[in-house]
Coordinates of C-alpha atoms in Angstrom, one line a residue:
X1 CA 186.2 -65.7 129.7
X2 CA 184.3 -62.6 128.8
X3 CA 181.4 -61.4 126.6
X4 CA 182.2 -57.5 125.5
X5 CA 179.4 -55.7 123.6
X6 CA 179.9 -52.4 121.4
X7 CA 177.0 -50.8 120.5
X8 CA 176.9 -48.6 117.1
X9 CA 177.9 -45.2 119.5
X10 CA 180.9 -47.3 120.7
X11 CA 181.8 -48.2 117.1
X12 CA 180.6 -45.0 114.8
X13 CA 184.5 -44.3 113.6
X14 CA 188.3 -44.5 113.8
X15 CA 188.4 -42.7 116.9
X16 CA 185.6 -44.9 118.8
X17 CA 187.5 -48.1 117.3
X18 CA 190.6 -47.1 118.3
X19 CA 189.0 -46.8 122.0
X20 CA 186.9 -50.4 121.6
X21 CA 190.9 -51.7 120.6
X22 CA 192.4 -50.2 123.6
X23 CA 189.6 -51.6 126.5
X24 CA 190.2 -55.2 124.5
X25 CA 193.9 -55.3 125.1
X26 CA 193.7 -54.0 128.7
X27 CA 191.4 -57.3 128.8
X28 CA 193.8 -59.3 127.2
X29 CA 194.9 -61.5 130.1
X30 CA 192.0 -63.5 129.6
X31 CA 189.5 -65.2 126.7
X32 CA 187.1 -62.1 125.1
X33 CA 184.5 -62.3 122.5
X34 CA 183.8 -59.2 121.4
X35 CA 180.2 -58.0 119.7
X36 CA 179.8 -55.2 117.5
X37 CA 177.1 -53.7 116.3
X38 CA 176.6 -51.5 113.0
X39 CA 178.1 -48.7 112.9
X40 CA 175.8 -45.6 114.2
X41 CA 172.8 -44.8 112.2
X42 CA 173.7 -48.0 109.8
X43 CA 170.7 -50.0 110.5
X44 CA 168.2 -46.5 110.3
X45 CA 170.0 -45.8 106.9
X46 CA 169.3 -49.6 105.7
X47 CA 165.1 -49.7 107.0
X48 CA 165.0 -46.4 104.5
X49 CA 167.2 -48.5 101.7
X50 CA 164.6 -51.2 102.0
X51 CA 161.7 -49.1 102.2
X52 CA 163.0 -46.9 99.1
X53 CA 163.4 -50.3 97.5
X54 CA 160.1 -51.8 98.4
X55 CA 158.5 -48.4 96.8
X56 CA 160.2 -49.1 93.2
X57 CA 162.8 -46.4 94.1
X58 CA 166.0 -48.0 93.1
X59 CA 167.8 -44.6 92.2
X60 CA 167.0 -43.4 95.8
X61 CA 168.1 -46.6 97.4
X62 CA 171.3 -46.7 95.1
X63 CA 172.3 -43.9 96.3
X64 CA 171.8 -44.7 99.9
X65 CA 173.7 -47.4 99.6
X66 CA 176.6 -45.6 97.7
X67 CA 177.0 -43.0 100.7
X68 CA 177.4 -46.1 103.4
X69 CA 179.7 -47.4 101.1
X70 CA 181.8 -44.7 101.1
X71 CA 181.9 -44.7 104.9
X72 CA 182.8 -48.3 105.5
X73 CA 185.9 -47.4 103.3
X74 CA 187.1 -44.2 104.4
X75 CA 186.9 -45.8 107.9
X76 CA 188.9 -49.3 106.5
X77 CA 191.3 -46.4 104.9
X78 CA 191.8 -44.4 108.3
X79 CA 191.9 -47.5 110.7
X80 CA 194.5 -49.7 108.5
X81 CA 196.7 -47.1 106.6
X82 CA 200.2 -48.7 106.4
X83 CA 199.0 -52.5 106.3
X84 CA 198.2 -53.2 102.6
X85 CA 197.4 -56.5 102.6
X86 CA 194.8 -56.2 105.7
X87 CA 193.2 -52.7 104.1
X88 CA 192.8 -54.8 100.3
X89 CA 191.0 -57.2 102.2
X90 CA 189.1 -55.1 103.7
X91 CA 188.1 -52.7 100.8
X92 CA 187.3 -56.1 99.0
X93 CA 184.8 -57.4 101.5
X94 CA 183.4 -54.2 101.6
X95 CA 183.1 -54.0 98.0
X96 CA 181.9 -57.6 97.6
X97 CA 179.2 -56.6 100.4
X98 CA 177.5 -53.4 98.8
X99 CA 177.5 -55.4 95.3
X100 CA 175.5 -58.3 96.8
X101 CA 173.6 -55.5 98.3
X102 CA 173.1 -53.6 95.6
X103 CA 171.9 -57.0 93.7
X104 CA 169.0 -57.5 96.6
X105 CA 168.1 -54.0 96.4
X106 CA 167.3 -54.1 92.2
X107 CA 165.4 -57.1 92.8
X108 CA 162.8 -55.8 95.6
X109 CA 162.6 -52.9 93.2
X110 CA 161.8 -54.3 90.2
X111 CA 159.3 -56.6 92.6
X112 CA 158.2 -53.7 94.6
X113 CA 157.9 -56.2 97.3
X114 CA 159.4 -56.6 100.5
X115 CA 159.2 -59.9 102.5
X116 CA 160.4 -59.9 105.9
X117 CA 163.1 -62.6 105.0
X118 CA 164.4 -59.8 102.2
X119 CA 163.8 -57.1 105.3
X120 CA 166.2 -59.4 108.0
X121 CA 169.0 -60.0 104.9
X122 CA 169.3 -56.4 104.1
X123 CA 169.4 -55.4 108.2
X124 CA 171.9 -58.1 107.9
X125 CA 174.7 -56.0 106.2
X126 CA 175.5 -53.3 108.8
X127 CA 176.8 -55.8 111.2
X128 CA 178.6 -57.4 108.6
X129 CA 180.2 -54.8 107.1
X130 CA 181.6 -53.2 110.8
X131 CA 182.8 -56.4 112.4
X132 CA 184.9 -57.2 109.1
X133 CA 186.6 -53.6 109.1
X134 CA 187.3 -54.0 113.3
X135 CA 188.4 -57.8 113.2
X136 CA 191.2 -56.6 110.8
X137 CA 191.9 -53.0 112.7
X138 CA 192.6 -55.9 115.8
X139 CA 194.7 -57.8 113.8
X140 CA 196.9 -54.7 113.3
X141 CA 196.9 -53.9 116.2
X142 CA 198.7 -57.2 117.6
X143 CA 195.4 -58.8 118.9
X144 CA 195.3 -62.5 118.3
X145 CA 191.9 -62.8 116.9
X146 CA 189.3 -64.6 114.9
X147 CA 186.6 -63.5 112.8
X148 CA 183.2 -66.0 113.6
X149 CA 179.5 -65.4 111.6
X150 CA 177.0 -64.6 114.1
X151 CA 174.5 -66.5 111.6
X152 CA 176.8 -69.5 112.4
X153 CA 176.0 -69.6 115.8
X154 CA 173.0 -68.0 117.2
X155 CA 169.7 -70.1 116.0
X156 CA 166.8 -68.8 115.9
X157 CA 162.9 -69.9 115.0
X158 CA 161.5 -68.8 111.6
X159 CA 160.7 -65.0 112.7
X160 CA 162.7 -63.2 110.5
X161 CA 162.4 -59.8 111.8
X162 CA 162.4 -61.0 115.7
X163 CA 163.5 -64.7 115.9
X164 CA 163.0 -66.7 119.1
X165 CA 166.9 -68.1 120.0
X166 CA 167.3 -71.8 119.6
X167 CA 169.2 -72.2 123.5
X168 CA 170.6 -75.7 122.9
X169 CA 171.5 -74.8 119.4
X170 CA 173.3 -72.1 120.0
X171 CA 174.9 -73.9 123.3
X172 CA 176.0 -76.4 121.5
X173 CA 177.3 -73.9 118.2
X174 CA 179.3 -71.8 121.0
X175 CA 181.2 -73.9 123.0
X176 CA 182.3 -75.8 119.4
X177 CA 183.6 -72.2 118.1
X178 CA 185.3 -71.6 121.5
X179 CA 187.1 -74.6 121.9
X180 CA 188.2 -74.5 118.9
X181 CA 189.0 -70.5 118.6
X182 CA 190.5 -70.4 121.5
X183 CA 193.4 -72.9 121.3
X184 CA 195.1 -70.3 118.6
X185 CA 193.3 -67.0 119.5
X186 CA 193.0 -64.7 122.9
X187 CA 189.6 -62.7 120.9
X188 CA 186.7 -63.8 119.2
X189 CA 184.5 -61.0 117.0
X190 CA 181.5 -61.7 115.9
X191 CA 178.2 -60.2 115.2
X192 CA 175.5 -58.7 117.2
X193 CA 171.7 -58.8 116.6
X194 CA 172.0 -61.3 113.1
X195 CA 170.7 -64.8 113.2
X196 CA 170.0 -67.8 111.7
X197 CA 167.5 -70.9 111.3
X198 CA 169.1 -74.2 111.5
X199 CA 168.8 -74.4 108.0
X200 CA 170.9 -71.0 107.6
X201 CA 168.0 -68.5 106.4
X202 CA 169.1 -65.0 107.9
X203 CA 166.8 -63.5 110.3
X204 CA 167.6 -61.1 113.2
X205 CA 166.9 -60.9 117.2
X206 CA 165.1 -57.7 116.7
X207 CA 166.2 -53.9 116.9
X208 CA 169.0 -53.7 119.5
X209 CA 169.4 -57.3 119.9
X210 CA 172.8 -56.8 120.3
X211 CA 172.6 -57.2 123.8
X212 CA 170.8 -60.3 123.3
X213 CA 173.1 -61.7 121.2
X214 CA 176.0 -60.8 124.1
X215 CA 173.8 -62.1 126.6
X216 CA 173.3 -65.6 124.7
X217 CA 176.8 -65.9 123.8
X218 CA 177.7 -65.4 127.6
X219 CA 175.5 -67.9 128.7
X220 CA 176.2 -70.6 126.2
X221 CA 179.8 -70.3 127.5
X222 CA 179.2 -69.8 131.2
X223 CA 181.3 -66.1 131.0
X224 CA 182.4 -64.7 134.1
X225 CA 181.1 -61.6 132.8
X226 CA 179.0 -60.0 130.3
X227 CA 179.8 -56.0 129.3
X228 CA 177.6 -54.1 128.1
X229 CA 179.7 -51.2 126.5
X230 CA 178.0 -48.2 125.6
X231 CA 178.1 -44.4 125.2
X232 CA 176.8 -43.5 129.1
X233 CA 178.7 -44.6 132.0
X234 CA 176.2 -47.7 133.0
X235 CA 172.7 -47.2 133.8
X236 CA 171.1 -43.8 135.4
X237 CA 168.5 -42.7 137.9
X238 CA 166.8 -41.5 134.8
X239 CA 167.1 -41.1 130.8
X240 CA 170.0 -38.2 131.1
X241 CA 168.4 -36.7 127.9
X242 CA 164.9 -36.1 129.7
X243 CA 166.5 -34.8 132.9
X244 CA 170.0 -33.0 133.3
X245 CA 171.1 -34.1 136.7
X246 CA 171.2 -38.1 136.4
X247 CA 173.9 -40.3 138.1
X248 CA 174.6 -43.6 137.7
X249 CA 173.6 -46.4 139.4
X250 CA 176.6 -48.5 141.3
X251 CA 174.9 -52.0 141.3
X252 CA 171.2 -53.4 141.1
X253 CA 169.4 -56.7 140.6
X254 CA 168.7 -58.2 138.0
X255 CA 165.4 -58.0 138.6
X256 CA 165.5 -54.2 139.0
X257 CA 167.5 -54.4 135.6
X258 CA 165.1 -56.4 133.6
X259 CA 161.6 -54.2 135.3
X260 CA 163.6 -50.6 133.9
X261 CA 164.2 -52.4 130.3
X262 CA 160.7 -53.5 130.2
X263 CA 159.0 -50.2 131.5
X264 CA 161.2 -48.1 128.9
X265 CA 164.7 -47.4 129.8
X266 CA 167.1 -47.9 126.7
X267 CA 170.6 -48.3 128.1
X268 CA 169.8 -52.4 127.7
X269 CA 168.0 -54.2 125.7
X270 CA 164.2 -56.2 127.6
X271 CA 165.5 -59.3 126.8
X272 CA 168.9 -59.5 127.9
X273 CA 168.7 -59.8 131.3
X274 CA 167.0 -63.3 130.8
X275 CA 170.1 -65.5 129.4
X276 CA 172.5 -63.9 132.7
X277 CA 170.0 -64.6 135.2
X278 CA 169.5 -68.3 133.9
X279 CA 173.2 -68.5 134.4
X280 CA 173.7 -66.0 137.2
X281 CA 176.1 -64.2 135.0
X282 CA 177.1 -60.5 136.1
X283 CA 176.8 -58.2 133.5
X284 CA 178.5 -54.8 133.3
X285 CA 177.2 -51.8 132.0
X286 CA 180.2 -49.4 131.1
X287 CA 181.2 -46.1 129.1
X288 CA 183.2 -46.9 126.3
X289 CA 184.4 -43.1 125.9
X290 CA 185.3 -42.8 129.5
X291 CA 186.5 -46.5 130.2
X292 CA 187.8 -45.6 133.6
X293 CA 184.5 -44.9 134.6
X294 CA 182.7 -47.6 136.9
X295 CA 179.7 -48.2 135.2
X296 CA 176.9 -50.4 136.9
X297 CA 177.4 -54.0 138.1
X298 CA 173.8 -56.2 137.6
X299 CA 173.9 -58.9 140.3
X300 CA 171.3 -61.6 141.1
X301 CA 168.8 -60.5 143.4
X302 CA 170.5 -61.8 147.0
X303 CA 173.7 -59.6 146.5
X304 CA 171.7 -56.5 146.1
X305 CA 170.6 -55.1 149.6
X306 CA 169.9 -51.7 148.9
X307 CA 166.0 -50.7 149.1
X308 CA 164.0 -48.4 148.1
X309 CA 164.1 -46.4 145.1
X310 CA 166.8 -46.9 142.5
X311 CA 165.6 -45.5 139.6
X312 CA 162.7 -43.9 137.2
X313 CA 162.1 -45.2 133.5
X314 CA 159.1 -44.4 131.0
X315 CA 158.0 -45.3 127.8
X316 CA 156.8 -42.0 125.7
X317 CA 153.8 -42.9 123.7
X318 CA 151.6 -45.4 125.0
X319 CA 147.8 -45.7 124.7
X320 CA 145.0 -46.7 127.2
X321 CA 142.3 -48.6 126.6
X322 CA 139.0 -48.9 128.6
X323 CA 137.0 -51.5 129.1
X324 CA 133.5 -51.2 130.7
X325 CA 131.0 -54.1 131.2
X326 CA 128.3 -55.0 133.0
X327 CA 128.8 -58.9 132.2
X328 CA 131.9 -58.4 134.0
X329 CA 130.0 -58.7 137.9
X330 CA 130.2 -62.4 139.2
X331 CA 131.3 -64.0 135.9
X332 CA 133.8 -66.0 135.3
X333 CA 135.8 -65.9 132.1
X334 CA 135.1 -62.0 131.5
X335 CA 139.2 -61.6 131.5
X336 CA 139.9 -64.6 129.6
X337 CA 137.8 -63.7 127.0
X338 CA 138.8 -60.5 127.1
X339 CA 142.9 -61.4 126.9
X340 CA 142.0 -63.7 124.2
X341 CA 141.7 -61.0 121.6
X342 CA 145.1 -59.5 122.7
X343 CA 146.8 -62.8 122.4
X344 CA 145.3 -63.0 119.0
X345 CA 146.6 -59.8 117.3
X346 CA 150.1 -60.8 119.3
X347 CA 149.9 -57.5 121.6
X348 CA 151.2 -57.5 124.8
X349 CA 149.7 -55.6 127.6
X350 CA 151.9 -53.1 129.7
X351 CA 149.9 -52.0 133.0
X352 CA 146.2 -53.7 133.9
X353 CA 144.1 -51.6 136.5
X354 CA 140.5 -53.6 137.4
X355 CA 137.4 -53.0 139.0
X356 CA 134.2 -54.6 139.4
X357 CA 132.4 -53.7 135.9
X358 CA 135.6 -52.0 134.7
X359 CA 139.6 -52.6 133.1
X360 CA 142.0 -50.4 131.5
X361 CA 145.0 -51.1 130.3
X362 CA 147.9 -50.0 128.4
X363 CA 150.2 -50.7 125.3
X364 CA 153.1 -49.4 123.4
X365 CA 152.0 -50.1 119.5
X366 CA 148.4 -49.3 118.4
X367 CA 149.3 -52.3 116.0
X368 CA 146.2 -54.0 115.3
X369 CA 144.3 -51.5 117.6
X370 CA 141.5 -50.9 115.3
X371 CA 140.9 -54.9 114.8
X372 CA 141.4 -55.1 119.2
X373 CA 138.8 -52.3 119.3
X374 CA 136.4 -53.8 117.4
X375 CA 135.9 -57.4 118.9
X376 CA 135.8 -56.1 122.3
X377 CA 133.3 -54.5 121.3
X378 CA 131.0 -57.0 120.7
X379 CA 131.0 -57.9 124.2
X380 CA 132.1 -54.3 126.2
X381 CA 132.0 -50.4 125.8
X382 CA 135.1 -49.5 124.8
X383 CA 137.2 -46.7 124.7
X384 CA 141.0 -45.7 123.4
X385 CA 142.9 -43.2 125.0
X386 CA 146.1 -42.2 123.2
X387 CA 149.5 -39.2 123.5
X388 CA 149.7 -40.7 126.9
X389 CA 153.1 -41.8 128.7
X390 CA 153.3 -44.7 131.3
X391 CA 156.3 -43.5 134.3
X392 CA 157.7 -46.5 136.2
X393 CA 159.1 -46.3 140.0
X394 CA 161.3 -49.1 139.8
X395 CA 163.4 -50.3 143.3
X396 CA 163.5 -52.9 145.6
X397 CA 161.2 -54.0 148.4
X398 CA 159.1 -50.9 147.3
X399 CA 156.0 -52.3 149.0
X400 CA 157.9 -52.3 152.4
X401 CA 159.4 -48.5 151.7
X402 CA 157.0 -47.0 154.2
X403 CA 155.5 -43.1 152.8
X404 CA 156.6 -44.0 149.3
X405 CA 153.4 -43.3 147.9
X406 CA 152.9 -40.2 149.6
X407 CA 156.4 -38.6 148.5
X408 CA 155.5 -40.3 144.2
X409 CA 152.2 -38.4 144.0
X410 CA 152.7 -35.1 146.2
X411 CA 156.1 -34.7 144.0
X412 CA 153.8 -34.9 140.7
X413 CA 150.2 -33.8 142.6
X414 CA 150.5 -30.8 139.7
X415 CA 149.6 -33.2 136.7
X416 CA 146.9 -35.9 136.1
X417 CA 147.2 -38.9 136.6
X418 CA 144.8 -41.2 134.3
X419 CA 146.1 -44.7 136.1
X420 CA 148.3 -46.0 138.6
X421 CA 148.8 -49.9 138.8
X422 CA 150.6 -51.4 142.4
X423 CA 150.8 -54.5 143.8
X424 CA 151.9 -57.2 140.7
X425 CA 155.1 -56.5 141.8
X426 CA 157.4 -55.6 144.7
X427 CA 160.1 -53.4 142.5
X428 CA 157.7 -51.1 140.3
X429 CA 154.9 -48.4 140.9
X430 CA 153.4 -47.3 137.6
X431 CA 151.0 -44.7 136.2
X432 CA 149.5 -43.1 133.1
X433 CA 149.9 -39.1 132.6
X434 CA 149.3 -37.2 129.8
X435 CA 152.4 -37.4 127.4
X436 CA 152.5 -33.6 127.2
X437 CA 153.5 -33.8 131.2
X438 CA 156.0 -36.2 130.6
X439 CA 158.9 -34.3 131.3
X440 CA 157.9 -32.1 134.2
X441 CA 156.7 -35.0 135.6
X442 CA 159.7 -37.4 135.4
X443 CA 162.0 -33.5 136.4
X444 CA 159.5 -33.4 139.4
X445 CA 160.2 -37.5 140.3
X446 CA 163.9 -37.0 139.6
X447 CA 164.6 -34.2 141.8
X448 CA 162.4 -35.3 144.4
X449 CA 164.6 -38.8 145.0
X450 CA 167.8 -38.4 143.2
X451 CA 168.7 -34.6 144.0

């Protein structure tokens, strides 16, 4: 059995449908659940439905909502034309979907309040309203198939907006679908990135959780495979819209995976990587507008034996912060007081560079940062350095790659560098340069090891 993902690229109309269809019943000699997303630029339009909403702006949000109505139907219309009992129920749910929208929506208005639980229900709809409109273009197209709620299945914590998965929840919830499912069906659809508590209030895994919810699903049925399907033939040396001349990447480790979704790159989501490895599950990242493609095949750690440098990723707009104390020489507890204050505001720090009287430190949300700034304060100098951009070297046995250092910094010696941080971990050089260098620098990197 295997897990296939479709991001909202893969599924944005009848033509990229069409194409999800055709990879599924090449597949078709074995068990597939399928995962779709919203279609693309759903779940943007929805956050400004919501937001309009939460202002009092019903009239804006209305017609929000009208225009993605429209487009759920045209693409029903184009995908099932000459099946009129699967296109009526399709329009229906469709229509039946925007209404109950529509209903939320005037509510949070008239409130002008928005609660994350409100927030996660309205998200909720973009997933909905896509897998109901491709389950039924499947079922016309001969697929053997069976619709499943997402919220059904994947359990999360009380997070709304981010839940934390339930494992032996949703464990348990998979297999019971699958055995069941299966006996009748070849292809299960279902949602990705909606959620529920155990007592079924909606909540979501967080922007492109998708790829978690893939990831679970694959685990909690112990897949031979999980795809990742997407609009770039797997995962490249670099983001191909900062530099021109990426390639992609043939197989890596998981670990190599998981360090390039952490430190920035977007082709998978941080926290998918976690449910494979726990499973030693392959996943597969793959093109799904040039299928034929080979994509790039994630292995566990002890089938990868390539070293050295595999790929660069960054994250855009970080911040620095410095932290300067006396009290720090000889005393114990400096850094535990200090991470104490992070922990509280629920910020998680990137990169950590130390000295004797001295720590800086990045992270990718100034959330809170006022708040940070000021206990620290009370007990160090501190200052904030923002428009910066962390780069990532990420490979294997980098610490063993002998002159690695020497070709990193002479390839970007034009630009300054504010930090570098080495040593926590075997597959990753990072450092801190000035976001306005960004691209030069990652060009300079790129063309340097991958040209």
């Amino acid at each position: 059995m295997i897990v296939m993902k479709f991001g909202g690229t893969s599924v944005r109309d009848k033509e990229a449908v069409e194409r999800l269809i055709k990879i599924v019943c090449k597949n078709s000699s074995q068990k597939i659940v399928v995962v779709v997303s919203a279609l693309s630029g759903v779940t943007d339009t929805l956050t400004m439905i919501a937001q309009h909403a939460a202002k009092g702006q019903v009239e804006e949000a209305i017609n929000l909502t009208n225009g993605l109505e429209q487009r759920h139907l045209k693409m029903a219309e184009e995908l099932l034309t000459g099946e009129g009992l699967l296109l009526k129920e399709a329009t229906e749910t469709v229509k039946q979907l925007f209404a109950k929208l529509n209903e939320i929506v005037r509510v949070i208005s008239l409130l002008e309040e928005l609660s994350d639980m409100s927030f996660a229900k309205i998200l909720s709809y973009g997933e909905l309203l896509s897998s109901g409109i491709i389950f039924r273009a499947m079922l016309k197209s001969g697929l053997s198939c069976a619709f499943a709620d997402a919220r059904n299945i994947i359990i999360t914590d009380g997070k709304y907006l981010k839940g934390e998965p339930q494992t032996d929840l949703i464990c348990r919830n998979v297999q019971e679908l699958l055995e069941r499912e299966f006996l009748t069906n070849d292809v299960v659809i279902t949602q990705g990135f909606i959620s529920a508590t155990a007592e079924g209030v909606g909540t979501t895994l967080g922007r492109g959780g998708s790829d978690y919810t893939a990831a679970l699903i694959g685990m909690a049925a112990n897949a031979s495979e999980i795809q990742i399907w997407k609009d770039v033939d797997g995962v490249h040396t670099t983001d191909p819209k900062k530099v021109k001349k990426t390639r992609s990447i043939p197989v890596m480790s998981f670990n190599e995976a998981a360090e390039l979704s952490f430190f920035g790159a977007k082709v998978l989501h941080p926290a998918t990587i976690q449910p494979a490895i726990e499973k030693n599950i392959p996943v597969r990242v793959l093109n799904s507008m040039q299928p034929e493609k080979q994509g790039t095949l994630i292995l566990k750690d002890e089938l990868v034996h390539e070293n050295g440098v595999k790929a660069i990723s960054f994250k855009e707009n970080i911040t620095v912060i410095n932290i300067y104390s006396m009290k720090m020489l000889n005393a114990f507890g400096f850094l535990t007081r200090l991470f104490e204050v992070f922990g509280k505001y629920g910020i998680s720090v990137d990169l950590i560079s130390t000295s004797e009287v001295n720590v800086s430190l990045t992270v990718d949300s100034e959330r809170s940062l006022d708040g940070i700034v000021a206990e620290l304060s009370q007990f160090a100098i501190v200052s904030v350095n923002s428009n910066k951009s962390q780069v990532s070297i990420v490979g294997k046995n980098l610490k063993e790659t002998t002159g690695l250092a020497k070709r990193i910094f002479s390839a970007v010696s034009d630009y300054n560098i504010t930090m570098i941080s080495q040593g926590a971990s075997d597959i990753n050089i990072s450092f801190v340069v000035n976001r306005s260098d960004l691209t030069p620098v990652v060009s300079s990197l790129h063309k340097e090891f991958f040209e």
